[in-house]
Amino acid sequence: MATIASQGSGKTSEVCVAMQLMANTFKKYAGPTKNYLTPKEFETFMNTEFNNFMKVQPPGTLQNMLKDMDSNMDNKVEFGELFNLIIGMLEACYVLFLKNLSKQPC
């Protein structure tokens, strides 16, 4: 089976590798047969993949994030819903990076 990172010929771009990694990471938490995370799987994802970020968040942050992300209000976090959150986090990290080019902010 071809993956995003192996399409075409030549060297795989870093962006394609990152996209494949994000898709594979989502499936690691969702499992092989689902295209969504339960609230508990979302909590595990956030506490594992964004451990340093979550350590400094006030109580209730996960519940608020879940509520804000769940655009169709089905109590599931679909791939697009989760990565809208991650894109926002990436944008915030990039802004910090631009302010302090000598350090990796995230």
PDB file of C-alpha atoms in Angstrom:
ATOM      1  CA  MET A   1       0.000   0.000   0.000  1.00  0.00           C
ATOM      2  CA  ALA A   2       1.377   3.404  -0.947  1.00  0.00           C
ATOM      3  CA  THR A   3       1.635   6.104   1.665  1.00  0.00           C
ATOM      4  CA  ILE A   4       1.575   9.877   1.395  1.00  0.00           C
ATOM      5  CA  ALA A   5       5.321   9.933   1.943  1.00  0.00           C
ATOM      6  CA  SER A   6       6.075   7.380  -0.797  1.00  0.00           C
ATOM      7  CA  GLN A   7       4.000   8.803  -3.660  1.00  0.00           C
ATOM      8  CA  GLY A   8       5.900   9.642  -6.823  1.00  0.00           C
ATOM      9  CA  SER A   9       9.571   9.245  -7.343  1.00  0.00           C
ATOM     10  CA  GLY A  10      12.671  10.752  -5.864  1.00  0.00           C
ATOM     11  CA  LYS A  11      13.351  11.919  -2.366  1.00  0.00           C
ATOM     12  CA  THR A  12      10.364  12.224  -0.057  1.00  0.00           C
ATOM     13  CA  SER A  13       9.829  15.756   1.170  1.00  0.00           C
ATOM     14  CA  GLU A  14       9.944  16.552   4.850  1.00  0.00           C
ATOM     15  CA  VAL A  15       6.379  17.889   4.687  1.00  0.00           C
ATOM     16  CA  CYS A  16       5.101  14.595   3.225  1.00  0.00           C
ATOM     17  CA  VAL A  17       6.941  12.656   5.910  1.00  0.00           C
ATOM     18  CA  ALA A  18       5.394  14.922   8.575  1.00  0.00           C
ATOM     19  CA  MET A  19       1.909  14.406   7.095  1.00  0.00           C
ATOM     20  CA  GLN A  20       2.332  10.638   7.168  1.00  0.00           C
ATOM     21  CA  LEU A  21       3.623  10.793  10.726  1.00  0.00           C
ATOM     22  CA  MET A  22       0.566  12.800  11.814  1.00  0.00           C
ATOM     23  CA  ALA A  23      -1.804  10.329  10.136  1.00  0.00           C
ATOM     24  CA  ASN A  24      -0.007   7.346  11.673  1.00  0.00           C
ATOM     25  CA  THR A  25       0.000   8.981  15.106  1.00  0.00           C
ATOM     26  CA  PHE A  26      -3.756   9.587  14.891  1.00  0.00           C
ATOM     27  CA  LYS A  27      -4.342   5.928  13.984  1.00  0.00           C
ATOM     28  CA  LYS A  28      -2.134   4.845  16.882  1.00  0.00           C
ATOM     29  CA  TYR A  29      -4.674   6.374  19.287  1.00  0.00           C
ATOM     30  CA  ALA A  30      -7.871   5.787  17.272  1.00  0.00           C
ATOM     31  CA  GLY A  31      -7.046   2.196  16.430  1.00  0.00           C
ATOM     32  CA  PRO A  32      -7.110   0.456  13.064  1.00  0.00           C
ATOM     33  CA  THR A  33     -10.878   0.481  12.528  1.00  0.00           C
ATOM     34  CA  LYS A  34     -12.002   3.949  13.680  1.00  0.00           C
ATOM     35  CA  ASN A  35     -11.605   7.412  12.188  1.00  0.00           C
ATOM     36  CA  TYR A  36     -12.149   9.259  15.451  1.00  0.00           C
ATOM     37  CA  LEU A  37     -10.917   9.481  19.033  1.00  0.00           C
ATOM     38  CA  THR A  38     -13.164   9.012  22.028  1.00  0.00           C
ATOM     39  CA  PRO A  39     -12.816  11.631  24.783  1.00  0.00           C
ATOM     40  CA  LYS A  40     -10.593   9.195  26.720  1.00  0.00           C
ATOM     41  CA  GLU A  41      -8.402   8.553  23.638  1.00  0.00           C
ATOM     42  CA  PHE A  42      -8.171  12.311  23.083  1.00  0.00           C
ATOM     43  CA  GLU A  43      -7.035  12.751  26.688  1.00  0.00           C
ATOM     44  CA  THR A  44      -4.388  10.039  26.244  1.00  0.00           C
ATOM     45  CA  PHE A  45      -3.262  11.615  22.955  1.00  0.00           C
ATOM     46  CA  MET A  46      -2.884  15.080  24.483  1.00  0.00           C
ATOM     47  CA  ASN A  47      -1.186  13.874  27.675  1.00  0.00           C
ATOM     48  CA  THR A  48       1.271  11.774  25.660  1.00  0.00           C
ATOM     49  CA  GLU A  49       1.956  13.797  22.520  1.00  0.00           C
ATOM     50  CA  PHE A  50       1.746  17.245  24.177  1.00  0.00           C
ATOM     51  CA  ASN A  51       2.949  16.289  27.639  1.00  0.00           C
ATOM     52  CA  ASN A  52       4.911  19.479  28.365  1.00  0.00           C
ATOM     53  CA  PHE A  53       2.030  21.665  27.161  1.00  0.00           C
ATOM     54  CA  MET A  54      -0.558  19.803  29.230  1.00  0.00           C
ATOM     55  CA  LYS A  55       1.562  19.964  32.404  1.00  0.00           C
ATOM     56  CA  VAL A  56       1.121  23.749  32.564  1.00  0.00           C
ATOM     57  CA  GLN A  57      -2.585  23.905  31.703  1.00  0.00           C
ATOM     58  CA  PRO A  58      -5.227  24.672  34.330  1.00  0.00           C
ATOM     59  CA  PRO A  59      -7.798  22.048  35.325  1.00  0.00           C
ATOM     60  CA  GLY A  60     -10.612  21.665  32.809  1.00  0.00           C
ATOM     61  CA  THR A  61      -8.451  22.510  29.788  1.00  0.00           C
ATOM     62  CA  LEU A  62      -8.982  19.138  28.109  1.00  0.00           C
ATOM     63  CA  GLN A  63     -12.738  19.323  28.529  1.00  0.00           C
ATOM     64  CA  ASN A  64     -12.793  22.853  27.103  1.00  0.00           C
ATOM     65  CA  MET A  65     -10.600  21.820  24.173  1.00  0.00           C
ATOM     66  CA  LEU A  66     -12.855  18.855  23.435  1.00  0.00           C
ATOM     67  CA  LYS A  67     -15.962  21.034  23.567  1.00  0.00           C
ATOM     68  CA  ASP A  68     -14.398  23.666  21.271  1.00  0.00           C
ATOM     69  CA  MET A  69     -13.064  21.116  18.760  1.00  0.00           C
ATOM     70  CA  ASP A  70     -16.102  18.877  18.455  1.00  0.00           C
ATOM     71  CA  SER A  71     -17.697  20.947  15.697  1.00  0.00           C
ATOM     72  CA  ASN A  72     -20.467  18.450  14.924  1.00  0.00           C
ATOM     73  CA  MET A  73     -21.095  17.796  18.656  1.00  0.00           C
ATOM     74  CA  ASP A  74     -20.953  13.984  18.387  1.00  0.00           C
ATOM     75  CA  ASN A  75     -18.593  13.540  21.389  1.00  0.00           C
ATOM     76  CA  LYS A  76     -15.910  12.199  19.055  1.00  0.00           C
ATOM     77  CA  VAL A  77     -12.731  13.844  17.815  1.00  0.00           C
ATOM     78  CA  GLU A  78     -12.366  13.223  14.109  1.00  0.00           C
ATOM     79  CA  PHE A  79      -9.074  13.559  12.265  1.00  0.00           C
ATOM     80  CA  GLY A  80      -9.914  17.014  10.861  1.00  0.00           C
ATOM     81  CA  GLU A  81     -11.154  18.303  14.203  1.00  0.00           C
ATOM     82  CA  LEU A  82      -7.967  17.221  15.955  1.00  0.00           C
ATOM     83  CA  PHE A  83      -5.664  18.639  13.332  1.00  0.00           C
ATOM     84  CA  ASN A  84      -7.449  21.984  13.325  1.00  0.00           C
ATOM     85  CA  LEU A  85      -6.332  22.165  16.965  1.00  0.00           C
ATOM     86  CA  ILE A  86      -2.796  21.080  16.087  1.00  0.00           C
ATOM     87  CA  ILE A  87      -2.591  23.635  13.278  1.00  0.00           C
ATOM     88  CA  GLY A  88      -3.525  26.340  15.780  1.00  0.00           C
ATOM     89  CA  MET A  89      -0.854  25.107  18.160  1.00  0.00           C
ATOM     90  CA  LEU A  90       1.680  24.989  15.324  1.00  0.00           C
ATOM     91  CA  GLU A  91       0.838  28.552  14.358  1.00  0.00           C
ATOM     92  CA  ALA A  92       1.349  29.712  17.958  1.00  0.00           C
ATOM     93  CA  CYS A  93       4.706  27.906  18.092  1.00  0.00           C
ATOM     94  CA  TYR A  94       5.752  29.507  14.801  1.00  0.00           C
ATOM     95  CA  VAL A  95       4.927  32.991  16.104  1.00  0.00           C
ATOM     96  CA  LEU A  96       7.075  32.281  19.177  1.00  0.00           C
ATOM     97  CA  PHE A  97       9.812  30.968  16.893  1.00  0.00           C
ATOM     98  CA  LEU A  98       9.790  34.198  14.885  1.00  0.00           C
ATOM     99  CA  LYS A  99      10.111  36.255  18.077  1.00  0.00           C
ATOM    100  CA  ASN A 100      13.054  34.228  19.330  1.00  0.00           C
ATOM    101  CA  LEU A 101      14.915  32.588  16.467  1.00  0.00           C
ATOM    102  CA  SER A 102      17.628  31.193  18.732  1.00  0.00           C
ATOM    103  CA  LYS A 103      15.282  28.803  20.554  1.00  0.00           C
ATOM    104  CA  GLN A 104      12.842  26.126  19.497  1.00  0.00           C
ATOM    105  CA  PRO A 105       9.614  27.179  21.263  1.00  0.00           C
ATOM    106  CA  CYS A 106       7.649  23.938  21.062  1.00  0.00           C
TER     107      CYS A 106
END
